[in-house]
Every structure is written in C-alpha cells, then in structure tokens.
XYZ file of C-alpha atoms in Angstrom:
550
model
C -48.279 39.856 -16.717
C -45.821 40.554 -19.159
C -43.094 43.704 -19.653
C -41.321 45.041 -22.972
C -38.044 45.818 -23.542
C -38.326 49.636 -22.307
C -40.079 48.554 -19.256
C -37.727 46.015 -18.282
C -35.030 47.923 -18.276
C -36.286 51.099 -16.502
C -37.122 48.642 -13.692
C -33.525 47.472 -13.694
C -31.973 51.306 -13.545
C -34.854 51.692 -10.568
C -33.066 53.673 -6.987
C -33.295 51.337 -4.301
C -35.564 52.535 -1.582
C -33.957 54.876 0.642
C -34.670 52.970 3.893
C -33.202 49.623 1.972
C -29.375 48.830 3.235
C -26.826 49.049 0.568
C -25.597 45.271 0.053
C -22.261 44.702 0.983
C -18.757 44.683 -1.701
C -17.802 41.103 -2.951
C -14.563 39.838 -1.577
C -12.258 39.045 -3.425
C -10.922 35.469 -4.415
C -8.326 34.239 -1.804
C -7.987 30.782 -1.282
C -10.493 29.516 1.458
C -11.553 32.817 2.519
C -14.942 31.360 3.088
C -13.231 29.815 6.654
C -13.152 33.916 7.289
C -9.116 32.794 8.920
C -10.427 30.151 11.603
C -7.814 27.462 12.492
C -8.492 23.703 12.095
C -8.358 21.685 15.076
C -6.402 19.399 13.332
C -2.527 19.464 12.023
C -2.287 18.255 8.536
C -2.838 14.274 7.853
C -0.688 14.035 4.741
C -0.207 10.883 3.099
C 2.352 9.748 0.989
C 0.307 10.725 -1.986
C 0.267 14.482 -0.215
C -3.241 14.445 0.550
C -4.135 16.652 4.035
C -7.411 15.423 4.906
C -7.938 12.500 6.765
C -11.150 10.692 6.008
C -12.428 8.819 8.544
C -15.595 6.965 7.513
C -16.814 3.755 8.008
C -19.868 2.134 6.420
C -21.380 0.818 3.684
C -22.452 1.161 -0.248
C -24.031 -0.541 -2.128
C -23.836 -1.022 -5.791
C -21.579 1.680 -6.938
C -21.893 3.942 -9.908
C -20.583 2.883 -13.075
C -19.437 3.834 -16.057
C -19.145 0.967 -18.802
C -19.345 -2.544 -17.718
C -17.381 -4.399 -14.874
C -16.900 -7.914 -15.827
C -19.481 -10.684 -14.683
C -16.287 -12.733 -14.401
C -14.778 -10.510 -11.761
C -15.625 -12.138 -8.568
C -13.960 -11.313 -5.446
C -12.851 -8.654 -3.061
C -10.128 -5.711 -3.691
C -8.682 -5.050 -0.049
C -6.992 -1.828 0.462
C -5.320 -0.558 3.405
C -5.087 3.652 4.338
C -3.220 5.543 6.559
C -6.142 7.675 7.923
C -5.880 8.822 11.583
C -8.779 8.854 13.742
C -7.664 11.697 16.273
C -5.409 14.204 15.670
C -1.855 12.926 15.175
C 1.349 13.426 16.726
C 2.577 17.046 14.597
C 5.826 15.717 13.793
C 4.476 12.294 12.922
C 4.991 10.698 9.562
C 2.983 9.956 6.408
C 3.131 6.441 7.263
C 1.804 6.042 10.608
C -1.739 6.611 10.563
C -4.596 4.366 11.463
C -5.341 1.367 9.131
C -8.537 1.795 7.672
C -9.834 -0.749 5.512
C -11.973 0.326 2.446
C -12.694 -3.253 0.806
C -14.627 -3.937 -2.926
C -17.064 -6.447 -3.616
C -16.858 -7.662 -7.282
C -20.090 -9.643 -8.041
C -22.329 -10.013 -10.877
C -21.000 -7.494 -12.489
C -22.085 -4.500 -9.013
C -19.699 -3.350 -7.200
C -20.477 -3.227 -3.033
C -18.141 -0.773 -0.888
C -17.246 -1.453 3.207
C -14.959 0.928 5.207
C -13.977 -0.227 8.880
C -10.894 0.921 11.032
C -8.785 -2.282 12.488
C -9.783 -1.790 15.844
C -5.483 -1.975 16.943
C -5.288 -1.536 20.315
C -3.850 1.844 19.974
C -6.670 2.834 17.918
C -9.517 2.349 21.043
C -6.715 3.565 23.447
C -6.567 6.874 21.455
C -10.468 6.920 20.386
C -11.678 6.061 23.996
C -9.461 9.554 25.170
C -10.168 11.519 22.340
C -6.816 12.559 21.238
C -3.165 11.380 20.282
C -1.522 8.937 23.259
C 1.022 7.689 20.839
C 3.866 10.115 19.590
C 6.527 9.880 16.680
C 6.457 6.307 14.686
C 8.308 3.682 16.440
C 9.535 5.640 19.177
C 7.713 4.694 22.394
C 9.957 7.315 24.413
C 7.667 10.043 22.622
C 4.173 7.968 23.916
C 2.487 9.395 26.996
C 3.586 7.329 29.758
C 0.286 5.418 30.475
C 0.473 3.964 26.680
C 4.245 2.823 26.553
C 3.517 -0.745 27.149
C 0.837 -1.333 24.462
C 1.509 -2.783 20.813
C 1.728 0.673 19.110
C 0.877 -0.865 15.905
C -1.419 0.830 13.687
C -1.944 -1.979 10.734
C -2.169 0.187 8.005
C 0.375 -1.244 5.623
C -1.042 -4.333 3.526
C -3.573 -6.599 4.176
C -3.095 -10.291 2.982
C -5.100 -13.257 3.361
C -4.272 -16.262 4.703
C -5.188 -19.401 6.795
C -8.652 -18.005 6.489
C -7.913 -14.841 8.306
C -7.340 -11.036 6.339
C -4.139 -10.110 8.361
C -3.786 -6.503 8.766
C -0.035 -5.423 8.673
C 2.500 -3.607 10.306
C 6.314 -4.249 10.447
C 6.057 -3.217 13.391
C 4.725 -5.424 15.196
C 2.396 -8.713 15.069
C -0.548 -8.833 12.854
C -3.894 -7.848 13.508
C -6.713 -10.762 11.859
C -10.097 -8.990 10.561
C -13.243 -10.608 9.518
C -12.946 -10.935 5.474
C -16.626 -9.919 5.289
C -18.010 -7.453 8.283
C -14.131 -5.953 8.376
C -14.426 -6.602 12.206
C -11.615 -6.887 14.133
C -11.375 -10.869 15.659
C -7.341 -10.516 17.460
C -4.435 -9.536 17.969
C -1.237 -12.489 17.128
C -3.477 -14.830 15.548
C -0.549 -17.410 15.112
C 0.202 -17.158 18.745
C 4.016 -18.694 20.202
C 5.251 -20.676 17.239
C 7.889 -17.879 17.019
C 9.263 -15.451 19.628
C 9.641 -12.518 17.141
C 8.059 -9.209 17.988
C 7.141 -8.060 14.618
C 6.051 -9.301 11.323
C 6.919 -8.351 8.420
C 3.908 -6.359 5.781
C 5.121 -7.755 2.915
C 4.943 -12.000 3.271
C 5.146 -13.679 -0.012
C 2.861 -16.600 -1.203
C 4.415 -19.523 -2.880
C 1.796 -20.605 -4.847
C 3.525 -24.487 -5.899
C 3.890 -24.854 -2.081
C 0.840 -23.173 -0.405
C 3.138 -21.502 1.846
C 3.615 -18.037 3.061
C 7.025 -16.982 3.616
C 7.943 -14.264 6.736
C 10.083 -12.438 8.483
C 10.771 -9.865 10.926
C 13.537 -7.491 11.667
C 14.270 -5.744 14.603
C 12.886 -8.704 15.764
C 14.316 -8.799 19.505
C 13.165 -5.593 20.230
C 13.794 -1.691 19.185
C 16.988 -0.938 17.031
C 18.113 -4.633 17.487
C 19.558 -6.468 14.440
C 18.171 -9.608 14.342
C 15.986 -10.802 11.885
C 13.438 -14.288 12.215
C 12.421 -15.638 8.701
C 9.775 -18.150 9.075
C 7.158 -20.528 6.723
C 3.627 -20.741 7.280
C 1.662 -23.384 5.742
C -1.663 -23.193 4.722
C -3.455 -24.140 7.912
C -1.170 -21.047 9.460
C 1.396 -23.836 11.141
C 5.134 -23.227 11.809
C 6.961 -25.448 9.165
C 10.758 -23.495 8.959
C 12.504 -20.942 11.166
C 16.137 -19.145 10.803
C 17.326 -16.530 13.014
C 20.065 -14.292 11.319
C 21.535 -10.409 12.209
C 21.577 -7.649 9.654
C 24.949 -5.994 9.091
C 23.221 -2.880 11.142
C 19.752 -2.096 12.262
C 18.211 -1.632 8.861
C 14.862 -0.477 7.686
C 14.092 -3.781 5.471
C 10.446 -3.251 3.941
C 10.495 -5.948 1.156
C 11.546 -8.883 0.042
C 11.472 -11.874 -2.960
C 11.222 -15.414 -2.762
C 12.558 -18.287 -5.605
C 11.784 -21.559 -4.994
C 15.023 -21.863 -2.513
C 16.173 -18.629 -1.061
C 14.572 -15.561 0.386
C 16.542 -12.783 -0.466
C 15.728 -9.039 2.345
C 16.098 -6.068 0.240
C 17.667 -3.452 3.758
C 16.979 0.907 2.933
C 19.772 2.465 3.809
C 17.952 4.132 6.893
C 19.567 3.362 9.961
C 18.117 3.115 13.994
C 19.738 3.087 17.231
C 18.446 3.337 20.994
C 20.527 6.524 21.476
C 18.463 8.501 18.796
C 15.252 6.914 19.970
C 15.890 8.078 23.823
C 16.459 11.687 22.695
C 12.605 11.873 21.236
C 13.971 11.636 17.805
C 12.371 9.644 14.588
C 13.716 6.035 14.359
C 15.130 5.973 11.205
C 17.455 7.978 9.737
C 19.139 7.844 6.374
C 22.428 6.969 5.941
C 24.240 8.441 2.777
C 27.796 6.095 4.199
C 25.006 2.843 3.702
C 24.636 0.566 0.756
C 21.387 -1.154 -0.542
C 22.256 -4.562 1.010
C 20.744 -7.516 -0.270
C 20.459 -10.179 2.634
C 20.492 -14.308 1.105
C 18.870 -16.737 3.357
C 18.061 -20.699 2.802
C 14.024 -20.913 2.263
C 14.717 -24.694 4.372
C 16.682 -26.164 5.730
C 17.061 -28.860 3.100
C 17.940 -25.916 0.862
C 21.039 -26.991 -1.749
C 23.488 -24.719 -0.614
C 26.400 -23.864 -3.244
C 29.436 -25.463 -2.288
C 31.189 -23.330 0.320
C 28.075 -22.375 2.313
C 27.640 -23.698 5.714
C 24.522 -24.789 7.340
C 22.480 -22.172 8.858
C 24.489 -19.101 6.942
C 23.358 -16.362 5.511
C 25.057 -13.736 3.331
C 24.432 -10.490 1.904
C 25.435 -7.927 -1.008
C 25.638 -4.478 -1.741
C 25.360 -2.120 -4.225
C 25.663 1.721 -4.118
C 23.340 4.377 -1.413
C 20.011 3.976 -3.062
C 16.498 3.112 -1.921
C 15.277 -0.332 -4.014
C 11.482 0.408 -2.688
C 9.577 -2.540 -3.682
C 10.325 -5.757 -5.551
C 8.176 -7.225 -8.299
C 10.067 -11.027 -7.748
C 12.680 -12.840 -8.638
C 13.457 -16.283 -10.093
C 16.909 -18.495 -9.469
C 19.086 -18.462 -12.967
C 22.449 -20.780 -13.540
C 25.582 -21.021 -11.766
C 24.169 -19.782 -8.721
C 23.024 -16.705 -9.554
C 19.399 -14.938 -8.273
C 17.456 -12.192 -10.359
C 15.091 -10.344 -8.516
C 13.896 -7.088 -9.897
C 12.488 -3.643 -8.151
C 11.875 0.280 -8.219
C 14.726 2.261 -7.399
C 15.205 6.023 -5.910
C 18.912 7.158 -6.171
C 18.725 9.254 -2.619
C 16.220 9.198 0.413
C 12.599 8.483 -1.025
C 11.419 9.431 2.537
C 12.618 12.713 3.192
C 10.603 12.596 6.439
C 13.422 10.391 7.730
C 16.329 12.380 7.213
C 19.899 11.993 8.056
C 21.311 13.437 11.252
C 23.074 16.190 9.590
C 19.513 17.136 8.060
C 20.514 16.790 4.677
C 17.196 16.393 1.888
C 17.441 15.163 -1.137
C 17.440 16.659 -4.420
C 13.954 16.992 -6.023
C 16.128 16.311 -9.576
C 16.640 12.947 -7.776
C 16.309 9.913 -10.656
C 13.929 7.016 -9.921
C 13.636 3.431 -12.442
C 13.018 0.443 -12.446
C 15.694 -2.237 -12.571
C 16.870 -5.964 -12.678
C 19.261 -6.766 -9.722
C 21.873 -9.780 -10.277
C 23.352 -11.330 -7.144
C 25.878 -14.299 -7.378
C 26.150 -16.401 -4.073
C 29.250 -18.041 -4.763
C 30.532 -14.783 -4.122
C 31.779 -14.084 -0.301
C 29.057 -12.492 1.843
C 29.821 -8.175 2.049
C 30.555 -8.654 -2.021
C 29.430 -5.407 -4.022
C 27.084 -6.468 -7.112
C 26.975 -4.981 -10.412
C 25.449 -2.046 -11.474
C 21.526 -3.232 -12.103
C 19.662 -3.705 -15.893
C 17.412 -0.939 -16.096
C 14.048 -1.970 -17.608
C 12.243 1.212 -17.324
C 13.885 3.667 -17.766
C 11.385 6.351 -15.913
C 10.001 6.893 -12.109
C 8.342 3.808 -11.405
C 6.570 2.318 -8.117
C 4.220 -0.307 -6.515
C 5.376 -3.051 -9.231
C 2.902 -6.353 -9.148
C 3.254 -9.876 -11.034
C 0.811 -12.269 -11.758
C 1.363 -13.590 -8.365
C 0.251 -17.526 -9.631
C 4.321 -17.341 -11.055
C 5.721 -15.924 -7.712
C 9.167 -17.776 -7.513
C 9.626 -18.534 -11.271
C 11.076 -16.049 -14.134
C 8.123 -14.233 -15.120
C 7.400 -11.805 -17.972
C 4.566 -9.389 -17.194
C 4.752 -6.819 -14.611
C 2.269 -4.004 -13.535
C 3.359 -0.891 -11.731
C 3.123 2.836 -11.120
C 4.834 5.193 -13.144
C 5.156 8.738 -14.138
C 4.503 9.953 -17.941
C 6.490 12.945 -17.759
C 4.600 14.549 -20.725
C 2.126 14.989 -18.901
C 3.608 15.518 -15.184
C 6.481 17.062 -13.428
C 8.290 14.525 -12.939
C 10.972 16.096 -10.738
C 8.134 15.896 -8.190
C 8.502 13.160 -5.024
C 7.747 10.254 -6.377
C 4.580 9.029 -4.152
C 3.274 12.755 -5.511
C 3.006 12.006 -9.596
C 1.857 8.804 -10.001
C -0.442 9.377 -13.122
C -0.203 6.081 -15.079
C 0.067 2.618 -15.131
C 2.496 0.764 -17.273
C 2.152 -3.101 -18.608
C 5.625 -4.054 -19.400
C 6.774 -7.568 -20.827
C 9.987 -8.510 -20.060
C 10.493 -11.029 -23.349
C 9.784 -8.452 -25.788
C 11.040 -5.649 -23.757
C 7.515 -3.744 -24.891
C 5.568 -1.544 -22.452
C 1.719 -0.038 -23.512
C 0.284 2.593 -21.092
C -2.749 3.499 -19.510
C -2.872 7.039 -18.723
C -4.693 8.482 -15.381
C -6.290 11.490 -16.700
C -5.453 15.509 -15.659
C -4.433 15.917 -11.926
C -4.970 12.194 -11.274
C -2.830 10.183 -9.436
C -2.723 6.041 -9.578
C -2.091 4.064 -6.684
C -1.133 0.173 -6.562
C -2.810 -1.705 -9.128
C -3.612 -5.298 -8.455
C -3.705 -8.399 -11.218
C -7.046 -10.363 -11.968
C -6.247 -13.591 -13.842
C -8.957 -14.031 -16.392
C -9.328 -17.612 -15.671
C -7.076 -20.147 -13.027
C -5.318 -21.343 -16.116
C -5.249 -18.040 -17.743
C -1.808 -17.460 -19.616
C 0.525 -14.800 -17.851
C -0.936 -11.607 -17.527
C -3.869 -12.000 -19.432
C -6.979 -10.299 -17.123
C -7.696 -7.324 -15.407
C -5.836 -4.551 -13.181
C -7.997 -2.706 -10.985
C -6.253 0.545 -9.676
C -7.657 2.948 -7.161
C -7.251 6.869 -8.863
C -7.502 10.252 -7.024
C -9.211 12.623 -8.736
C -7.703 15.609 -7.501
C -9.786 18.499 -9.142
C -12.602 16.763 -8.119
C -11.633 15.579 -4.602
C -12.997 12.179 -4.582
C -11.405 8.898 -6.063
C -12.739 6.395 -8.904
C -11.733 2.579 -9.480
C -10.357 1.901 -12.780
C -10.661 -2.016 -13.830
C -7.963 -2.527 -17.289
C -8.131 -5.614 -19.410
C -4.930 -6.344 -20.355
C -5.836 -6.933 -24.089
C -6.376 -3.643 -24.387
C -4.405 -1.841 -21.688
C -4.609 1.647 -22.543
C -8.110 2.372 -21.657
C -10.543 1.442 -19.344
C -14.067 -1.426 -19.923
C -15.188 -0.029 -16.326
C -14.584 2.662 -14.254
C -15.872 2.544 -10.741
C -17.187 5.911 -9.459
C -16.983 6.858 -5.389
C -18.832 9.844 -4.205
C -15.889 11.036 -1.985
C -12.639 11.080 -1.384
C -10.499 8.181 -0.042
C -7.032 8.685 1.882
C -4.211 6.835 -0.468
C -4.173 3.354 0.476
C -0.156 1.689 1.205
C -1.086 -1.480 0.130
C -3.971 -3.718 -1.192
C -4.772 -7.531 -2.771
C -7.022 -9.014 -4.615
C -9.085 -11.920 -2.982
C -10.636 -14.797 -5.703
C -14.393 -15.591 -3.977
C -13.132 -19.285 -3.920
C -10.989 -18.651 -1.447
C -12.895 -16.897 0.700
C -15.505 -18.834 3.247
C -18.329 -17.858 5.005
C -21.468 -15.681 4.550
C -21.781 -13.745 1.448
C -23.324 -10.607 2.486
C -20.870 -7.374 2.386
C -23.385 -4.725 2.584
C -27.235 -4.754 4.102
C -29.325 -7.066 2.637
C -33.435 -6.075 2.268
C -35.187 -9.473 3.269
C -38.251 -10.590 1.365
C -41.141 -8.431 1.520
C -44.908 -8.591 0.683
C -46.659 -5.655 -1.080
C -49.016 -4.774 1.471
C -51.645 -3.134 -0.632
C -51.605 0.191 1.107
C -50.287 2.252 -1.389
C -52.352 5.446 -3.075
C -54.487 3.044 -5.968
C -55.505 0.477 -2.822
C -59.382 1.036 -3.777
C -58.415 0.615 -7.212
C -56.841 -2.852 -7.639
C-alpha cells in the first residue's frame, strides 16, 4: 500500500483519539537525570587520574580488538597494578589506597589476551567476606574497626615487579604479596620470609641488570612513624646477600629511589608522620612546607669504596628546597665523587589529600618539570645541593629508562607529560596527562606522541626491540583513558617513529588508572603458557543442518 504526499501529511495533522492519553513533556537535559535523584550506595572511588568509578572485574579476554598491527616480535606480558576498591571505602580515604587489582596483557603472535584478578591481600577477603569497609584512613590502624587492627592492612596496589620467579605485588606498606604470573592467583603473603626483620618493603626495588640483583628497602621499617630505614640486596634466587640499617632525619614519606653501580641514593617527600597525629584518627602524612627534599646516600655493599672521610656503615643525606621529586628515571656515578640521578618535580604538595596541619593547599598555578639532581658526597651529610638542571621544561611524570642501562649514564627516557596546547595545564598533575614524550639526553631533543582529545596517558613501559637492541630503540606501550568514551585503549609506539601509533589496543570498558606497571620478556617467565581459556581439540561431529547432504 502506498500514500502521496497529501495523504501523508493529513495523516500526520490527524487528532489523537479522544480516549488516547496525552504523552507526557520531555525533560529537560540535566546531568544524570535519568537516576530520577537516587543516591549511590557508594562514596566516590577517585583515583589519582580523578576517575569516580571503581571497576571491579575480574576475568578474561581473549584476543583483543585492534587497530593496525601489534608486532609479532612483542612477546611478553604488560602488568599493571589499580587502585580499585572492592567494597565501599573509608569516605575520607585517599586516592591511593584502594585494592590492587591486576589487569595483565598477553603479547603473542601478534593477539593480544587480557586477565583481571584482585590480589587476594588479606584485607581484601577480610573486607569481601563482611561486605563492607573494616579498614579506615591509609596507614592509620587507630581508624580500623577493632577486630581488623592486627592484620597486614596492605592493599598491594602500587607496582608489581617480577622476580625470583614470583610477580610481587607492592605496597610500602608493608611486605609483598607473590601472585601467580599466569592465573593472577594469589600464592602468599612474605614470600622471602625472616632474612630481614623489616615490616615493609619498599614498591619501587630497582634491578641491576650487570649484577642480577634487586636492590630494597623499607622505611618506617620498625613500625608506624618510626625512622628507620633497612636497605637490603636480593639475588636472583630471592637470597639475602647485603643489609644496612640507617634512620631518616624524620619520619619521611620516601616513595623512590636510584641505584649506580655503588650507592643507593632515597629520594624522602617532604610529608611528615608521627604517632600523635595517627592516635587522633588523623591521615599519616602530612606535608611539611619547614621540610626539604632530602636525598639519603647509602653504600650498595659493604665493600663499597667509600670517599675518603666516610666511615664504615655511614650514611649521609642532602637537601634541596620544599618540593616533591615524585619519581626518578636513574642515575649514574660521575667524577670526583659526585652522583646524577634525575626525576619529576612538583614545587608544593602534589598530594593535596595529605595536607599540612594548618590545612594549607597548594596553588593550582603550582610549576611541575623534570630535572637533573647533582649530589657531591665529599660534602658533609645535612649539605644543601644546587639548584637542579632542568631538562624539560613542562609538567612531567612516571619517567622510565631502558631499564637494561639501570646504574649507568643513560640517554633515552620515556615519561608522562602535559602539552599545554592542548590541555590546562594548571590542572593537578595526575589529572592532564595527555602525551608521552621521548627525550634524549645527548642531543637534548624530545619528539611527542600526543594522546588524543580528553585522553589521558598513564605510565608507559620500554620494549627493547631485540636483547642487544641499541638504547631506546623498541616499543612503549602506554595504557590511555578515553574519557568521552569511558573506556581505555593500549597504545604500543615504536620509537623510530614516536609520534604515532603501529597498534592501538582497543578495551571494551573502562579500567581504573593503574599506579604502576612492567613489562615481562616471555623468556623470563616459566611455566604454562595459557593466559586465557583454551578450546581443546574437537571433532566435527556431522550433526550440523547439510548432515544428509555430505
């Protein structure tokens, strides 16, 4: 049946039926006015990338989407590490102090396999067996509920680094927690047991790669708001091999460090803790605008060379101005004593979360860069040290090396950065990540690769190319939030051509922002090779629709 023109549009201009309801006005366009004002039963789950959700899966993909072509040379896992709380936190808890969630990528053949699993911390099935939050404010066990104040409040959702065949999940916090590298299980709590009597360990251990050793410490390592700090070496089999006990000039936050081939040098926020604050329900850190960024210098062995009027078993330390050096790229050993070790810098609190007592935040115009630190040691320990070399001269976080030069002057570093052309970059820092920068340090040239509109870059991670490779020359994979979109995609960068993607890894959903991640070579790992559900061998059985047929 067909209508023309006139037809169609008396039918349009028809009355509706008297005994047909009149269909109700279109709201307008408010934000979320499809929840009709309902109330979440959660509290916000920010993130230090500001995102409010929490996530909460675990499972399993297989073979991603993607667009262009993932390397066949690419083989190996990419193990991230979110702050995602399972139950509803704490509502004056902090960004940082959610439960680890692993979301690990299998690089293979070119496919890209997905696995999400929570570490299974003891806090975690505490909380998930009762159904809601146990544990209060981070670090402050006075806050817990009374039945919980004697368990490892650790959530492990800082880094996660491999080593002595087990993926330790990390905490500074505590001890870590050692996961299965392939089902993301959970296998223990401690897994290097008694060899030292520290309570906590630090998230950020660095791998010597000429030694096969992994360097540690721990601060606050006696207990809550203590000052003393255990620095330990690990060798490959997960074996004690050094120890040194020091104390920090106060009870500072001390995130990160750098090795060289001789020294470990602590790089100590000037955030400071004490029992007092901790017994009146309060947050355990905070900042301290009277505190320096201290530099702490301790002997990697104890058949370190020491310069000429150290004695054995001393430690020193240096300061600059009241500053937050976030993370380190490395550092190398130069002449005459001196140690270079480079970082991101914030010039006021980069955790406003933590403020000082008087309440004080910090100025959104705050400036952020990234700079070259020089500290002499045959200057007395409490020394100030010059004002730093800045490299980049823009926000900048999350630097990474090609970690095969860890110890050694190097000239290629990856990190986070802000393009302020395209961002406001007046914005916290953890909020405006949009691109990553590729800077050498020998021709003092840096080439960008830009995130895209409302997309915000996380940590990248280096690929070498081949063992031998020459510095830098790979891939970086970086995680991206796609913000209009509300899912995330994984970008993988050759560095020949750093400013634009060969392969860009597409999840169906969004992921919380991770802390930390690495990169794991397939060499090094051991064991079975299936991430995700395997289909076993199957016979056609004939049954289908052209049976009689064939």
């Amino acid at each position: 049946m067909t209508f023309d023109n006139q037809e169609s549009e008396s039918m349009s201009r028809a009355p509706l039926s008297p005994d047909m309801p009149t269909p109700p006005e279109v709201p307008g366009s408010a934000a979320k006015d499809y929840l009709h004002g309902l109330k979440p039963t959660w509290p916000v789950a920010a993130d230090l990338l500001g995102s409010n959700l929490p996530c909460r899966l675990e499972g399993d993909i297989a073979d991603l989407v993607v667009y262009g072509e993932v390397p066949k040379e690419i083989n190996g896992t990419f193990f991230r590490v979110m702050c995602d709380p399972f139950v509803p936190p704490h509502p004056d808890n902090v960004p940082i102090d959610g439960d680890g969630n692993i979301s690990a990528f299998r690089f293979s053949d070119g496919r890209v396999d997905m696995k999400m699993r929570y570490i299974e911390t003891e806090r975690y099935k505490l909380e998930r067996r009762a159904n809601k939050a146990l544990f209060g404010l981070y670090r402050n066990p006075f806050t817990h509920h009374p039945c919980v104040r004697a368990a490892v409040d650790s959530t492990a959702n800082t880094n996660l680094v491999y080593w002595a065949d087990q993926l330790l999940a990390l905490k500074e916090v505590a001890l870590p927690y050692a996961v299965d590298p392939h089902t993301l299980e959970t296998r223990m709590y401690d897994p290097f047991g008694s060899q030292v009597k520290s309570k906590t360990f630090t998230a950020h251990p660095k791998v010597d790669p000429f030694t096969n050793e992994l360097v540690v410490f721990g601060y606050e390592a006696k207990g809550l708001s203590t000052r003393d700090i255990a620095t330990y070496t690990l060798d490959k089999h997960g074996h004690k091999v050094e120890e040194q006990w020091l104390e920090a000039p106060w009870c500072a936050f001390i995130h990160d460090c750098i090795i060289t081939e001789n020294w470990l040098v602590l790089v100590c926020w000037p955030f400071e803790s004490n029992i007092a604050r901790l017994q009146a329900q309060k947050q355990h850190w905070a900042w301290d605008y009277n505190l320096k960024a201290t530099f702490i210098v301790v002997p990697r062995r104890k058949s370190t060379l020491l310069p000429a009027d150290w004695k054995i078993g001393e430690s020193r330390y240096y300061e600059w101005k009241n500053c937050m050096p976030i993370h380190t790229a490395g550092g190398w050993e130069g002449p005459n004593g001196k140690i270079y070790l480079e970082s991101s810098r914030v010039h006021d609190n980069a955790f406003p979360f933590f403020p000082p007592d008087d309440g004080r935040m910090p100025s959104p115009e705050t400036k952020a860069d990234f700079v070259r630190w020089e500290l002499d040691l045959n200057a007395p320990s409490g020394s100030s040290i010059p004002d730093p070399e800045v490299i980049l001269d823009l926000p900048s976080e999350f630097p990474r090396i090609d970690e095969r030069f860890m110890t050694k002057e190097y000239s290629i570093v990856f990190l986070d950065v802000f393009l302020p052309e395209n961002l406001d970059g007046s914005k916290n820092i953890f909020h405006g990540l949009n691109a990553l920068a590729m800077h050498n340090n020998k021709t003092r040239k840096t080439r960008y690769f830009y995130a895209g509109a409302e997309s915000m870059i996380q940590e990248p991670i280096f690929i070498p190319r081949t063992v031998d490779a020459p510095e830098g020359d790979g891939w970086v994979v970086a995680m991206i939030e796609r913000r209009m979109e509300n899912r995330c995609d994984l970008v993988v960068i050759d560095t020949k051509e750093f400013e634009k993607p060969v392969a860009i890894v597409q999840l169906p959903f969004h992921l919380k922002a991770q802390i930390h991640g690495n990169w794991v070579d397939k060499v090094e790992l051991k064991g079975q090779d299936d991430f995700v559900k395997q289909c076993e061998e199957i016979k056609v059985s004939g049954r289908g629709a052209l049976e009689p047929m064939i």
